[in-house]
Coordinates of C-alpha atoms in Angstrom, one line a residue:
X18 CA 70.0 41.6 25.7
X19 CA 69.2 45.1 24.1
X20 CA 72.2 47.0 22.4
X21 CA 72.8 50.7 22.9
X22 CA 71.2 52.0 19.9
X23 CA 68.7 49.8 20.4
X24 CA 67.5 51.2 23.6
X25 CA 68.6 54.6 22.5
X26 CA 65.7 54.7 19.5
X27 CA 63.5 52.7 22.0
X28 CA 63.5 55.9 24.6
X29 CA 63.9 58.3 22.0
X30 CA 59.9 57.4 20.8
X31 CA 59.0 57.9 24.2
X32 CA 57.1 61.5 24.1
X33 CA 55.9 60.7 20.7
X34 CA 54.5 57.4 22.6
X35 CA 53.1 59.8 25.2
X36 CA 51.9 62.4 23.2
X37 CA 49.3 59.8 21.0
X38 CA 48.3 58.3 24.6
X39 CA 45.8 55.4 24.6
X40 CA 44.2 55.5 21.5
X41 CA 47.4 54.0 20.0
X42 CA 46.7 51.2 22.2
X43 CA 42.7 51.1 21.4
X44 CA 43.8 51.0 17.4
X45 CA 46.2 48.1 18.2
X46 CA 43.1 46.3 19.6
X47 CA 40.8 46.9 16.9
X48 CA 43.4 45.9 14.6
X49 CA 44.2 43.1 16.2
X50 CA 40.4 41.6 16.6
X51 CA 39.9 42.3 12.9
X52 CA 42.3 40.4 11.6
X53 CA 42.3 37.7 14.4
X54 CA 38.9 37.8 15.6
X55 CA 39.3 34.3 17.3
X56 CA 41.4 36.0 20.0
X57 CA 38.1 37.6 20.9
X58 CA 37.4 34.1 23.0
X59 CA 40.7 34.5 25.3
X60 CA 40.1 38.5 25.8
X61 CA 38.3 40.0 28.4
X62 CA 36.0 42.5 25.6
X63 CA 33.7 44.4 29.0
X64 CA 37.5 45.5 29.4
X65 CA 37.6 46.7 26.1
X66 CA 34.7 48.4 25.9
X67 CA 35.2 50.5 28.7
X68 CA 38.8 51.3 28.3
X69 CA 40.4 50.0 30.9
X70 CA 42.2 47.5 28.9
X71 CA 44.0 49.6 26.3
X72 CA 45.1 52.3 28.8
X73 CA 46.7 49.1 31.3
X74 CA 48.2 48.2 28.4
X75 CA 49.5 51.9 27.2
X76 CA 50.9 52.5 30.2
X77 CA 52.7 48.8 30.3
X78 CA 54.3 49.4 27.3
X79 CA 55.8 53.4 28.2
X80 CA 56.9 51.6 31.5
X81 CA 58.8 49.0 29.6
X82 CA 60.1 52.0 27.2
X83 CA 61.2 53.8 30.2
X84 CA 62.8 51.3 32.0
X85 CA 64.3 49.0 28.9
X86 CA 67.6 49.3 30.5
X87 CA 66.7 48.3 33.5
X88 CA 64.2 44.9 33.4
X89 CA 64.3 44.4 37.1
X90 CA 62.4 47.2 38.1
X91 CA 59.9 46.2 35.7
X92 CA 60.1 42.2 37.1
X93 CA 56.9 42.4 40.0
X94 CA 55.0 43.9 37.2
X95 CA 55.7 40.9 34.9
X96 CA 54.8 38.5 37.8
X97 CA 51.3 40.1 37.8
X98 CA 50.9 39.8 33.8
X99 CA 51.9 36.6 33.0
X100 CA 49.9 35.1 36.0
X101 CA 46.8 36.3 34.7
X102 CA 48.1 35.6 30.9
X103 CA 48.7 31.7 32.3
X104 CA 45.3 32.0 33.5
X105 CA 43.8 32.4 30.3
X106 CA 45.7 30.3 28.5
X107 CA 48.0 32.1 26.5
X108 CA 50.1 30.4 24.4
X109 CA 53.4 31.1 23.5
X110 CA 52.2 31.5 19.5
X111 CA 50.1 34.5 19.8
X112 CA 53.1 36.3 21.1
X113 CA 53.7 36.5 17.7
X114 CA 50.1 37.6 16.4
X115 CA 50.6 40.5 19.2
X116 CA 53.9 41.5 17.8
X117 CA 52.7 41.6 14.4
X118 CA 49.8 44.2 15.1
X119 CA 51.6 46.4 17.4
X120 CA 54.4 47.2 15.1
X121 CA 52.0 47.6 12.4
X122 CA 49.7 50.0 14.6
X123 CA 53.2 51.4 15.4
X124 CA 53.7 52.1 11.5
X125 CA 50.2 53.1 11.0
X126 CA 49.5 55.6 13.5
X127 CA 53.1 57.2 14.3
X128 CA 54.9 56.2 10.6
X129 CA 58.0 56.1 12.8
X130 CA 60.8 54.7 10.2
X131 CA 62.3 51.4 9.7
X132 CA 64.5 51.7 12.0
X133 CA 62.4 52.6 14.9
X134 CA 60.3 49.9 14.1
X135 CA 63.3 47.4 14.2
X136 CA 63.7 48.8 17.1
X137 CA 60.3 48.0 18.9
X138 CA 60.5 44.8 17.3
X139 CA 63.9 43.8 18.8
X140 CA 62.7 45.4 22.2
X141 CA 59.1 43.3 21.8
X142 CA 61.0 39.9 21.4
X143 CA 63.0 40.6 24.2
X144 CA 60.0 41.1 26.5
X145 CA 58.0 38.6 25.0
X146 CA 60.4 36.0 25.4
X147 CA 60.4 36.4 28.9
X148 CA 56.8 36.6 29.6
X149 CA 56.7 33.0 27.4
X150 CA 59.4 31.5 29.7
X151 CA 57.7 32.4 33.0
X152 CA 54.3 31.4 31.8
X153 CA 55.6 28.3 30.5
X154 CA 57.0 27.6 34.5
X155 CA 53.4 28.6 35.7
X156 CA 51.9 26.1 33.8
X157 CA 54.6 23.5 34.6
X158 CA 54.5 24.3 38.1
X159 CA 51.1 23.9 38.1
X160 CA 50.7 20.5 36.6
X161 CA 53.1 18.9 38.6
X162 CA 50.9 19.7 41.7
X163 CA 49.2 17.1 43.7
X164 CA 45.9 17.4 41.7
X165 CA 47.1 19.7 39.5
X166 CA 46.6 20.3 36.2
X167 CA 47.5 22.5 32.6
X168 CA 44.6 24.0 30.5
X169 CA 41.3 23.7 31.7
X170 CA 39.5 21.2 33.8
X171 CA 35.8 20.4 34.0
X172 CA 33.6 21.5 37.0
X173 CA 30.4 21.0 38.2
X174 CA 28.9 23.7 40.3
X175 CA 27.3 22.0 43.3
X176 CA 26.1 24.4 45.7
X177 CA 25.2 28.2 44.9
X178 CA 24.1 30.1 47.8
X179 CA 23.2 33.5 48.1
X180 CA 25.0 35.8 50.2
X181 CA 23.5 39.4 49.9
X182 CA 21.4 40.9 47.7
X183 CA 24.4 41.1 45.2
X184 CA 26.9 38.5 46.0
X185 CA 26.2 34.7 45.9
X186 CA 28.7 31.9 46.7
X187 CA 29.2 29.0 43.7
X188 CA 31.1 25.6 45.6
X189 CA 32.8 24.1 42.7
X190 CA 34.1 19.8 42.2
X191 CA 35.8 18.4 39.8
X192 CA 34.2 16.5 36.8
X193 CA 36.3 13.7 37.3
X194 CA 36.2 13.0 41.0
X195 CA 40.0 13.0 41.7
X196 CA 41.5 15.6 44.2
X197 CA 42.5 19.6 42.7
X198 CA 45.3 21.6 43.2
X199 CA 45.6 24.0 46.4
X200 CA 46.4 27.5 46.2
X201 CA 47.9 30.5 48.5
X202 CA 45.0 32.4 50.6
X203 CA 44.2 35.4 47.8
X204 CA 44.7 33.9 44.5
X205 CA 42.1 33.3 42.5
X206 CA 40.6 31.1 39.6
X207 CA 39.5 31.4 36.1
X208 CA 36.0 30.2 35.1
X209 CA 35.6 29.2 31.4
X210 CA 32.0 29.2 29.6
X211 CA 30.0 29.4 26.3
X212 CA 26.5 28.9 27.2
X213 CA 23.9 29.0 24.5
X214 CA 23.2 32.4 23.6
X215 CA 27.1 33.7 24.0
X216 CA 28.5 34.8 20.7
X217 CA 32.5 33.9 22.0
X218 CA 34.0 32.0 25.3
X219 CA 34.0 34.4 28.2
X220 CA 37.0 33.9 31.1
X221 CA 36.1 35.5 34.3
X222 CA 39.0 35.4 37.4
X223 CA 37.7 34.8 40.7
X224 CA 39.3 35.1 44.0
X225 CA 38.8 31.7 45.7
X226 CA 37.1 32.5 49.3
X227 CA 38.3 29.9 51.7
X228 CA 41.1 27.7 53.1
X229 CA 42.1 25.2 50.7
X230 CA 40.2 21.5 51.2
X231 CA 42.0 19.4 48.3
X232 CA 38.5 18.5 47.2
X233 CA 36.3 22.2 46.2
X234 CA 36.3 25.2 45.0
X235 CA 34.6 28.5 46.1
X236 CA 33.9 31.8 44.6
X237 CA 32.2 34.8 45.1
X238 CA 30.4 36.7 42.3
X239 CA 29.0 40.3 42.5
X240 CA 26.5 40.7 40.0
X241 CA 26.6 43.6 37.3
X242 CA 24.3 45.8 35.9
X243 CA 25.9 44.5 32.1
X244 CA 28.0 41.6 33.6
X245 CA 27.6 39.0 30.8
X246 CA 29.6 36.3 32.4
X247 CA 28.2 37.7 36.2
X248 CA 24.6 37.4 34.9
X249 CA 24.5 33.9 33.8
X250 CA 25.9 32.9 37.1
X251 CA 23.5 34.6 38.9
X252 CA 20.4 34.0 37.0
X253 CA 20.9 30.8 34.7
X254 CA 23.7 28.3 36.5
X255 CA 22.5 26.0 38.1
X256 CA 23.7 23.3 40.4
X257 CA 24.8 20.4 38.3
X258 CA 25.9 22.9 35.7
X259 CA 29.7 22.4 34.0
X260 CA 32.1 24.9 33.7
X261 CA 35.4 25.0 32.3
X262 CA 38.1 26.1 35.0
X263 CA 42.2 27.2 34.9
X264 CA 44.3 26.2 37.9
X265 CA 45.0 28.4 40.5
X266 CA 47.0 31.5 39.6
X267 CA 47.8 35.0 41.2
X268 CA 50.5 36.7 42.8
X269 CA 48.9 38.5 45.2
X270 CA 48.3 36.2 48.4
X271 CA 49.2 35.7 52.4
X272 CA 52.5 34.5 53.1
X273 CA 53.4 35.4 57.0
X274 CA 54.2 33.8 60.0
X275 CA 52.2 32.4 62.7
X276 CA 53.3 35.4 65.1
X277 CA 53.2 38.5 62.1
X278 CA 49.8 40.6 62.8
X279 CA 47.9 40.7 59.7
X280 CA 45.3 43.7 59.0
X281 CA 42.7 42.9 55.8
X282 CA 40.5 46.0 54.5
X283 CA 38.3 45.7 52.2
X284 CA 34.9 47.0 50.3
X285 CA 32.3 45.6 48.7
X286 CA 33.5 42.5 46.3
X287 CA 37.0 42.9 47.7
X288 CA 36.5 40.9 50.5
X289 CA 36.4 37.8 48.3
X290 CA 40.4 37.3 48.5
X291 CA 40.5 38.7 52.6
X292 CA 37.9 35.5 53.4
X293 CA 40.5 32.8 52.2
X294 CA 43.3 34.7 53.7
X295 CA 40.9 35.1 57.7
X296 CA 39.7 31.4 57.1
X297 CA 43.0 30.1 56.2
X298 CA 44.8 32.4 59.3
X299 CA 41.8 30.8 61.6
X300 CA 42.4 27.4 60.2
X301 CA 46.0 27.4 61.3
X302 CA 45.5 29.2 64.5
X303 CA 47.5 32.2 63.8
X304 CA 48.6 33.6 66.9
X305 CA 49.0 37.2 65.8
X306 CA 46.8 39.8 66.0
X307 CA 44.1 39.9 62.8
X308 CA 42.1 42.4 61.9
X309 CA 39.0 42.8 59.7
X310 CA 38.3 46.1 58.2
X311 CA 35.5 46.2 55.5
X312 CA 33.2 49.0 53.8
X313 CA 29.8 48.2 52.6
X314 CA 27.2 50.7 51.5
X315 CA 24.5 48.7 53.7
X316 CA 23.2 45.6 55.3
X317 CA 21.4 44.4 52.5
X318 CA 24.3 44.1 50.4
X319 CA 27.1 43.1 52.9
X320 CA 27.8 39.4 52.6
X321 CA 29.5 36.5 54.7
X322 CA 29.1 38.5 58.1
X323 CA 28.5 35.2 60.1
X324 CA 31.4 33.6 58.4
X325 CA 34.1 36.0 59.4
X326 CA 32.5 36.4 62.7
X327 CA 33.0 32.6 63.3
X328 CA 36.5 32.5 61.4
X329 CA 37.1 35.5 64.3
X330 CA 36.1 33.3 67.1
X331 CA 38.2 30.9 66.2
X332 CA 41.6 33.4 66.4
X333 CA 43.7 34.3 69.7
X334 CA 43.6 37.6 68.9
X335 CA 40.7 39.2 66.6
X336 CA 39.1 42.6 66.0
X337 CA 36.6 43.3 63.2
X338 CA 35.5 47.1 62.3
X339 CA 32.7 47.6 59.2
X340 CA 31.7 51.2 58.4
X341 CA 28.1 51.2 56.3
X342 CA 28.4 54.4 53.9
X343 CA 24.6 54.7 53.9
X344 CA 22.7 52.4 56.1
X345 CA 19.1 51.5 56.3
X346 CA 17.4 52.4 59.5
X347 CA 16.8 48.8 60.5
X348 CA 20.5 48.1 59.9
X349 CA 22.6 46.4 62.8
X350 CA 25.3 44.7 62.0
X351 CA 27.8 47.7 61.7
X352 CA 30.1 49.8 63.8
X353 CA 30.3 53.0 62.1
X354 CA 28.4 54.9 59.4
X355 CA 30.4 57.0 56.4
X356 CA 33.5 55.9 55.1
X357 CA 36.7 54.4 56.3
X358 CA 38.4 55.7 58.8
X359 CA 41.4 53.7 59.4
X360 CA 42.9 57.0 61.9
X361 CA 40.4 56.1 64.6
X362 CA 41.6 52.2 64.7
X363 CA 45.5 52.9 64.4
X364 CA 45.7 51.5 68.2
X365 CA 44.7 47.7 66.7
X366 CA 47.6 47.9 63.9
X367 CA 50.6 49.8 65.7
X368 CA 52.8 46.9 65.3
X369 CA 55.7 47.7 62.9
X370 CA 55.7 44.7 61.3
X371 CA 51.9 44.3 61.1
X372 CA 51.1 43.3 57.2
X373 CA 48.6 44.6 55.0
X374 CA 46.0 43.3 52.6
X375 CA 44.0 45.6 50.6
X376 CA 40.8 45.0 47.9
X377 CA 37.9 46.7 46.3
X378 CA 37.4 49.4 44.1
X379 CA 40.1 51.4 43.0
X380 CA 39.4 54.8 44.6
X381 CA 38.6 52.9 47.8
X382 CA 42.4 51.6 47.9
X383 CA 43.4 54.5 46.9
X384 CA 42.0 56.3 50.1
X385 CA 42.9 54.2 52.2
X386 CA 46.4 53.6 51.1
X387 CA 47.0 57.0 51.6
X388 CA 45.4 56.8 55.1
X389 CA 48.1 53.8 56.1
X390 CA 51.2 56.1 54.8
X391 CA 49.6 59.5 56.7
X392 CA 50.0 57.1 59.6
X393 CA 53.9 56.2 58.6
X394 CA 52.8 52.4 57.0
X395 CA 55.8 51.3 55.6
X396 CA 54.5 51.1 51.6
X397 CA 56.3 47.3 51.5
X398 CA 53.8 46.6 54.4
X399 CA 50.8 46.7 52.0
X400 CA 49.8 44.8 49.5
X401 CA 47.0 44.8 46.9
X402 CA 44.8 43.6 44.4
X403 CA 42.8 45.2 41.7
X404 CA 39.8 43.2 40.3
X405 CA 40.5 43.8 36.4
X406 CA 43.3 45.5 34.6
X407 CA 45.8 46.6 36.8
X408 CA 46.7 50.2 38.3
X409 CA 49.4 51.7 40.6
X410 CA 47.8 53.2 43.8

């Protein structure tokens, strides 16, 4: 635990914090990469490059400042973090590398004093520590699944299929023949490779798009203009191909009962995470009412139509809506042109205790979160995932 005049200096640094904005964050980075350039294979540098990483982390650390006193409020946020931290493998030793360039960006960049730095550095430990203990039950967790496992496991990639002009499907066994860990409907898996030509390790999370089976895998991956990791999957693996892969990790996923109505809305990509939770809801023979919402911009580009109509047929009680935003002429295999428009289907999720599963692109959640709450959606009804560094809706 913090003392007073610990905290005090803590939030006292607060505006100056504020005031420098991300770019303190995007000179701990550089720092950081200079001096340990190794931790360039565990990062995520597309995120670096366009920003989105040092302003998740800015705004992390003036949350933590602003709520120092109060850790619980910060606790879902955590949760989040150290899942994707376990599923990159971080280790409890470069806590320490992390420390030791934030406090020296600190120094450099605000020249705060000694004792604000001791400050930080108390209030860094404190926070670090518990990241290290939760991670450290992730991986534990993990391991002593049936078929789980700690690190990375090899993979051979033994069906890629293409599912729209953007999106193809990789099916995914185990090297070593013996069964894999299962996972919650929305979580999703870290994919590990170095091919020739790659000048560090690239890690990739990808939402895992069906029931579990105890035997595969499967992923769904959009290709990118300057996706490094997306382009090799698209255009260079192969079936037969290895790949390094995490265990299972993620906090947002499905948890409801058989009876709860379920609503999933999704654009583009985002309906990766939604197909595990309808196929895993179909598999079990949920008896409440489901409901598939997803945006596309057009036929050519929507992907795994035939599979959630057939994961609907299977349901007591299914309705599907899509809405193309700019549809060819030949296109069929949508209900409504533009976007979203969740105002017109509020009849099929009136229930009160109907839950909520949101993914895609930011601004896309965005809008239609504000939709649900226009139409009194209690906000503990809806949950979310952002593909990347996280943001508040």
């Amino acid at each position: 635990m913090l003392d007073s005049h610990t905290i005090s200096i803590v939030r006292s640094t607060l505006p100056l914090l504020a005031a420098t904005g991300p770019k303190l964050t995007v000179h701990f980075y550089e720092r950081m990469f200079r001096h340990n350039p190794e931790l360039k294979e565990t990062f995520n540098m597309s995120n670096q490059r366009d920003g989105s990483q040092p302003e998740s982390l800015f705004n992390a650390i003036c949350a933590y400042g602003a709520n120092i006193d109060n850790l619980a409020v910060l606790l879902p946020a955590v949760e989040k973090i150290a899942q994707k931290h376990a599923s990159v493998g971080i280790r409890p030793e470069q806590y320490q590398i992390v420390g030791t360039h934030l406090l020296a960006t600190l120094e450099e960049m605000l020249n705060p004093g000694a004792e604000v730095l001791e400050a930080w550095g108390k209030a860094y430990d404190v926070l670090a520590q518990i990241f290290i203990n939760r991670e450290g039950e992730i991986y534990h967790e993990s391991a002593i699944q049936p078929g789980g496992w700690e690190g990375t496991r090899a993979f051979r990639i033994v069906a890629k299929t293409p599912r729209s002009s953007l999106i193809t499907s990789f099916e995914l066994e185990p090297q070593d023949g013996n069964p894999i860990e299962s996972y919650r409907p929305g979580q999703y898996i870290s994919v590990w490779i170095k091919p020739a030509g790659f000048i560090h390790r690239e890690i990739r999370q990808y939402s895992l798009t069906r029931a579990p089976n105890g035997k595969t895998y499967r992923i769904a991956v959009k290709r990118e203009d300057e996706g490094k990791v997306s382009g090799w999957l698209h255009q260079q693996a192969q079936p037969g191909d290895i790949v390094q892969l995490s265990a299972p990790c993620g906090d947002f996923f499905m948890d409801v009962a058989p009876e709860i109505p379920v609503t999933l809305i999704s654009a583009g990509v985002g309906q990766t995470p939604m197909l595990a939770m309808l196929n895993t809801l179909a598999a079990s023979q949920h008896t409440g009412q489901v409901n598939w919402f997803h945006s596309a911009k057009n036929q050519s580009v929507h992907a795994f139509n035939d599979e959630v109509a057939q994961a609907g047929a299977r349901l007591a009680h299914f309705y599907q809506h899509v809405w193309y935003s700019d549809p060819a002429a030949a296109d069929s295999n949508y209900d409504s042109k533009g976007l979203m428009d969740l105002v017109n289907q509020k009849s099929h999720f009136s229930d009160p205790q109907t839950q909520f599963y949101l993914c895609g692109p930011v601004g896309f959640m965005q809008f239609v979160a504000s939709q649900l709450m226009q139409l009194d959606v209690d906000p503990k009804r809806i949950h979310y995932e952002c593909f990347g560094p996280h943001k508040i809706l």
